[in-house]
Amino acid sequence: MDSGDIAWMLTSTALVVFMVPGLALFYGGMVRSKNVLNMLMMNMYCIGIVPVVGSWSLLHRQLTRR
């Protein structure tokens, strides 16, 4: 991979990780008070899913290049 590709992937990942808590608070403000914790946790699960999907796609890309 080119160094520019790696820099872009790291930058994009950092932006998504910083975006998720903001979206969690935004969506938490849009639901009733009894559902706020559930909405916050659903959004925080994205932090665990994004690295898995990103790693899978990078691995798939590397395996198909050869």
mmCIF file of N, CA and C in Angstrom:
data_model
loop_
_atom_site.group_PDB
_atom_site.id
_atom_site.type_symbol
_atom_site.label_atom_id
_atom_site.label_comp_id
_atom_site.label_asym_id
_atom_site.label_seq_id
_atom_site.Cartn_x
_atom_site.Cartn_y
_atom_site.Cartn_z
ATOM 1 N N MET A 1 0.840 -1.185 0.000
ATOM 2 C CA MET A 1 0.000 0.000 0.000
ATOM 3 C C MET A 1 0.882 1.244 0.000
ATOM 4 N N ASP A 2 0.398 2.253 -0.637
ATOM 5 C CA ASP A 2 1.086 3.530 -0.684
ATOM 6 C C ASP A 2 0.964 4.232 0.668
ATOM 7 N N SER A 3 1.933 5.050 1.027
ATOM 8 C CA SER A 3 1.883 5.740 2.320
ATOM 9 C C SER A 3 0.698 6.706 2.391
ATOM 10 N N GLY A 4 0.302 7.250 1.257
ATOM 11 C CA GLY A 4 -0.882 8.107 1.235
ATOM 12 C C GLY A 4 -2.151 7.342 1.549
ATOM 13 N N ASP A 5 -2.231 6.091 1.065
ATOM 14 C CA ASP A 5 -3.392 5.249 1.369
ATOM 15 C C ASP A 5 -3.473 4.958 2.857
ATOM 16 N N ILE A 6 -2.336 4.657 3.444
ATOM 17 C CA ILE A 6 -2.305 4.345 4.875
ATOM 18 C C ILE A 6 -2.694 5.574 5.690
ATOM 19 N N ALA A 7 -2.170 6.730 5.313
ATOM 20 C CA ALA A 7 -2.504 7.966 6.028
ATOM 21 C C ALA A 7 -3.995 8.268 5.919
ATOM 22 N N TRP A 8 -4.560 8.057 4.742
ATOM 23 C CA TRP A 8 -5.990 8.311 4.559
ATOM 24 C C TRP A 8 -6.828 7.346 5.392
ATOM 25 N N MET A 9 -6.450 6.075 5.442
ATOM 26 C CA MET A 9 -7.196 5.098 6.241
ATOM 27 C C MET A 9 -7.141 5.452 7.725
ATOM 28 N N LEU A 10 -5.970 5.858 8.215
ATOM 29 C CA LEU A 10 -5.849 6.234 9.623
ATOM 30 C C LEU A 10 -6.661 7.493 9.928
ATOM 31 N N THR A 11 -6.630 8.457 9.032
ATOM 32 C CA THR A 11 -7.397 9.684 9.226
ATOM 33 C C THR A 11 -8.893 9.395 9.217
ATOM 34 N N SER A 12 -9.338 8.595 8.282
ATOM 35 C CA SER A 12 -10.759 8.251 8.195
ATOM 36 C C SER A 12 -11.219 7.490 9.428
ATOM 37 N N THR A 13 -10.399 6.569 9.891
ATOM 38 C CA THR A 13 -10.746 5.804 11.086
ATOM 39 C C THR A 13 -10.855 6.715 12.297
ATOM 40 N N ALA A 14 -9.912 7.633 12.436
ATOM 41 C CA ALA A 14 -9.955 8.566 13.566
ATOM 42 C C ALA A 14 -11.198 9.445 13.502
ATOM 43 N N LEU A 15 -11.561 9.905 12.322
ATOM 44 C CA LEU A 15 -12.758 10.739 12.187
ATOM 45 C C LEU A 15 -14.020 9.972 12.562
ATOM 46 N N VAL A 16 -14.102 8.718 12.175
ATOM 47 C CA VAL A 16 -15.278 7.906 12.519
ATOM 48 C C VAL A 16 -15.333 7.664 14.018
ATOM 49 N N VAL A 17 -14.181 7.378 14.628
ATOM 50 C CA VAL A 17 -14.158 7.131 16.073
ATOM 51 C C VAL A 17 -14.568 8.389 16.834
ATOM 52 N N PHE A 18 -14.170 9.563 16.359
ATOM 53 C CA PHE A 18 -14.574 10.805 17.015
ATOM 54 C C PHE A 18 -16.028 11.171 16.712
ATOM 55 N N MET A 19 -16.554 10.714 15.613
ATOM 56 C CA MET A 19 -17.909 11.047 15.208
ATOM 57 C C MET A 19 -18.952 10.248 15.996
ATOM 58 N N VAL A 20 -18.639 9.025 16.363
ATOM 59 C CA VAL A 20 -19.625 8.139 16.986
ATOM 60 C C VAL A 20 -20.156 8.692 18.310
ATOM 61 N N PRO A 21 -19.317 9.167 19.241
ATOM 62 C CA PRO A 21 -19.902 9.727 20.473
ATOM 63 C C PRO A 21 -20.790 10.945 20.216
ATOM 64 N N GLY A 22 -20.424 11.767 19.254
ATOM 65 C CA GLY A 22 -21.265 12.912 18.921
ATOM 66 C C GLY A 22 -22.619 12.488 18.387
ATOM 67 N N LEU A 23 -22.624 11.488 17.517
ATOM 68 C CA LEU A 23 -23.895 10.970 17.013
ATOM 69 C C LEU A 23 -24.707 10.315 18.121
ATOM 70 N N ALA A 24 -24.017 9.646 19.053
ATOM 71 C CA ALA A 24 -24.723 9.014 20.168
ATOM 72 C C ALA A 24 -25.439 10.070 21.004
ATOM 73 N N LEU A 25 -24.768 11.172 21.283
ATOM 74 C CA LEU A 25 -25.419 12.236 22.050
ATOM 75 C C LEU A 25 -26.548 12.886 21.258
ATOM 76 N N PHE A 26 -26.342 13.058 19.968
ATOM 77 C CA PHE A 26 -27.390 13.643 19.118
ATOM 78 C C PHE A 26 -28.630 12.759 19.106
ATOM 79 N N TYR A 27 -28.437 11.461 18.840
ATOM 80 C CA TYR A 27 -29.578 10.551 18.810
ATOM 81 C C TYR A 27 -30.171 10.357 20.197
ATOM 82 N N GLY A 28 -29.340 10.421 21.238
ATOM 83 C CA GLY A 28 -29.851 10.315 22.598
ATOM 84 C C GLY A 28 -30.796 11.456 22.946
ATOM 85 N N GLY A 29 -30.554 12.617 22.362
ATOM 86 C CA GLY A 29 -31.436 13.756 22.601
ATOM 87 C C GLY A 29 -32.733 13.690 21.825
ATOM 88 N N MET A 30 -32.811 12.801 20.856
ATOM 89 C CA MET A 30 -34.012 12.715 20.022
ATOM 90 C C MET A 30 -35.025 11.685 20.524
ATOM 91 N N VAL A 31 -34.636 10.851 21.495
ATOM 92 C CA VAL A 31 -35.543 9.803 21.977
ATOM 93 C C VAL A 31 -36.080 10.179 23.357
ATOM 94 N N ARG A 32 -37.073 9.414 23.812
ATOM 95 C CA ARG A 32 -37.608 9.639 25.146
ATOM 96 C C ARG A 32 -36.555 9.315 26.196
ATOM 97 N N SER A 33 -36.714 9.880 27.378
ATOM 98 C CA SER A 33 -35.685 9.754 28.414
ATOM 99 C C SER A 33 -35.469 8.307 28.850
ATOM 100 N N LYS A 34 -36.484 7.466 28.773
ATOM 101 C CA LYS A 34 -36.294 6.076 29.189
ATOM 102 C C LYS A 34 -35.482 5.270 28.167
ATOM 103 N N ASN A 35 -35.334 5.772 26.948
ATOM 104 C CA ASN A 35 -34.601 5.053 25.909
ATOM 105 C C ASN A 35 -33.212 5.617 25.629
ATOM 106 N N VAL A 36 -32.786 6.617 26.389
ATOM 107 C CA VAL A 36 -31.509 7.282 26.102
ATOM 108 C C VAL A 36 -30.341 6.325 26.262
ATOM 109 N N LEU A 37 -30.293 5.569 27.352
ATOM 110 C CA LEU A 37 -29.165 4.665 27.581
ATOM 111 C C LEU A 37 -29.077 3.607 26.490
ATOM 112 N N ASN A 38 -30.202 3.067 26.074
ATOM 113 C CA ASN A 38 -30.214 2.080 25.001
ATOM 114 C C ASN A 38 -29.674 2.679 23.706
ATOM 115 N N MET A 39 -30.080 3.888 23.386
ATOM 116 C CA MET A 39 -29.613 4.545 22.166
ATOM 117 C C MET A 39 -28.117 4.826 22.237
ATOM 118 N N LEU A 40 -27.630 5.266 23.391
ATOM 119 C CA LEU A 40 -26.197 5.521 23.548
ATOM 120 C C LEU A 40 -25.390 4.239 23.369
ATOM 121 N N MET A 41 -25.861 3.151 23.939
ATOM 122 C CA MET A 41 -25.121 1.890 23.827
ATOM 123 C C MET A 41 -25.149 1.352 22.403
ATOM 124 N N MET A 42 -26.259 1.499 21.702
ATOM 125 C CA MET A 42 -26.305 1.034 20.312
ATOM 126 C C MET A 42 -25.299 1.792 19.459
ATOM 127 N N ASN A 43 -25.138 3.079 19.716
ATOM 128 C CA ASN A 43 -24.167 3.854 18.963
ATOM 129 C C ASN A 43 -22.739 3.516 19.368
ATOM 130 N N MET A 44 -22.501 3.205 20.624
ATOM 131 C CA MET A 44 -21.146 2.867 21.066
ATOM 132 C C MET A 44 -20.699 1.503 20.537
ATOM 133 N N TYR A 45 -21.633 0.620 20.245
ATOM 134 C CA TYR A 45 -21.259 -0.662 19.650
ATOM 135 C C TYR A 45 -20.599 -0.462 18.289
ATOM 136 N N CYS A 46 -20.908 0.648 17.643
ATOM 137 C CA CYS A 46 -20.281 0.939 16.342
ATOM 138 C C CYS A 46 -18.769 1.053 16.460
ATOM 139 N N ILE A 47 -18.281 1.530 17.606
ATOM 140 C CA ILE A 47 -16.835 1.646 17.788
ATOM 141 C C ILE A 47 -16.186 0.270 17.726
ATOM 142 N N GLY A 48 -16.874 -0.763 18.165
ATOM 143 C CA GLY A 48 -16.337 -2.116 18.080
ATOM 144 C C GLY A 48 -16.501 -2.746 16.714
ATOM 145 N N ILE A 49 -17.522 -2.345 15.988
ATOM 146 C CA ILE A 49 -17.800 -2.950 14.686
ATOM 147 C C ILE A 49 -16.931 -2.355 13.586
ATOM 148 N N VAL A 50 -16.670 -1.057 13.639
ATOM 149 C CA VAL A 50 -15.907 -0.388 12.573
ATOM 150 C C VAL A 50 -14.515 -0.984 12.391
ATOM 151 N N PRO A 51 -13.729 -1.233 13.448
ATOM 152 C CA PRO A 51 -12.407 -1.835 13.211
ATOM 153 C C PRO A 51 -12.478 -3.246 12.625
ATOM 154 N N VAL A 52 -13.481 -4.011 13.020
ATOM 155 C CA VAL A 52 -13.611 -5.373 12.492
ATOM 156 C C VAL A 52 -13.908 -5.336 10.997
ATOM 157 N N VAL A 53 -14.846 -4.501 10.594
ATOM 158 C CA VAL A 53 -15.197 -4.405 9.176
ATOM 159 C C VAL A 53 -14.036 -3.820 8.378
ATOM 160 N N GLY A 54 -13.369 -2.816 8.927
ATOM 161 C CA GLY A 54 -12.222 -2.229 8.242
ATOM 162 C C GLY A 54 -11.089 -3.219 8.069
ATOM 163 N N SER A 55 -10.799 -3.987 9.106
ATOM 164 C CA SER A 55 -9.744 -4.998 9.010
ATOM 165 C C SER A 55 -10.114 -6.076 8.008
ATOM 166 N N TRP A 56 -11.376 -6.476 8.011
ATOM 167 C CA TRP A 56 -11.818 -7.504 7.076
ATOM 168 C C TRP A 56 -11.678 -7.021 5.638
ATOM 169 N N SER A 57 -12.060 -5.764 5.388
ATOM 170 C CA SER A 57 -11.975 -5.261 4.016
ATOM 171 C C SER A 57 -10.527 -5.105 3.571
ATOM 172 N N LEU A 58 -9.638 -4.677 4.469
ATOM 173 C CA LEU A 58 -8.220 -4.573 4.105
ATOM 174 C C LEU A 58 -7.621 -5.950 3.854
ATOM 175 N N LEU A 59 -7.985 -6.927 4.676
ATOM 176 C CA LEU A 59 -7.488 -8.285 4.477
ATOM 177 C C LEU A 59 -7.997 -8.839 3.157
ATOM 178 N N HIS A 60 -9.251 -8.618 2.860
ATOM 179 C CA HIS A 60 -9.826 -9.089 1.601
ATOM 180 C C HIS A 60 -9.107 -8.444 0.416
ATOM 181 N N ARG A 61 -8.808 -7.163 0.530
ATOM 182 C CA ARG A 61 -8.109 -6.469 -0.553
ATOM 183 C C ARG A 61 -6.713 -7.053 -0.764
ATOM 184 N N GLN A 62 -6.019 -7.336 0.317
ATOM 185 C CA GLN A 62 -4.668 -7.884 0.204
ATOM 186 C C GLN A 62 -4.691 -9.305 -0.363
ATOM 187 N N LEU A 63 -5.695 -10.086 0.015
ATOM 188 C CA LEU A 63 -5.760 -11.466 -0.470
ATOM 189 C C LEU A 63 -6.128 -11.540 -1.945
ATOM 190 N N THR A 64 -6.933 -10.596 -2.414
ATOM 191 C CA THR A 64 -7.353 -10.650 -3.815
ATOM 192 C C THR A 64 -6.336 -10.028 -4.762
ATOM 193 N N ARG A 65 -5.368 -9.292 -4.259
ATOM 194 C CA ARG A 65 -4.354 -8.676 -5.118
ATOM 195 C C ARG A 65 -3.347 -9.698 -5.623
ATOM 196 N N ARG A 66 -3.140 -10.753 -4.885
ATOM 197 C CA ARG A 66 -2.096 -11.722 -5.231
ATOM 198 C C ARG A 66 -2.541 -12.723 -6.231
#
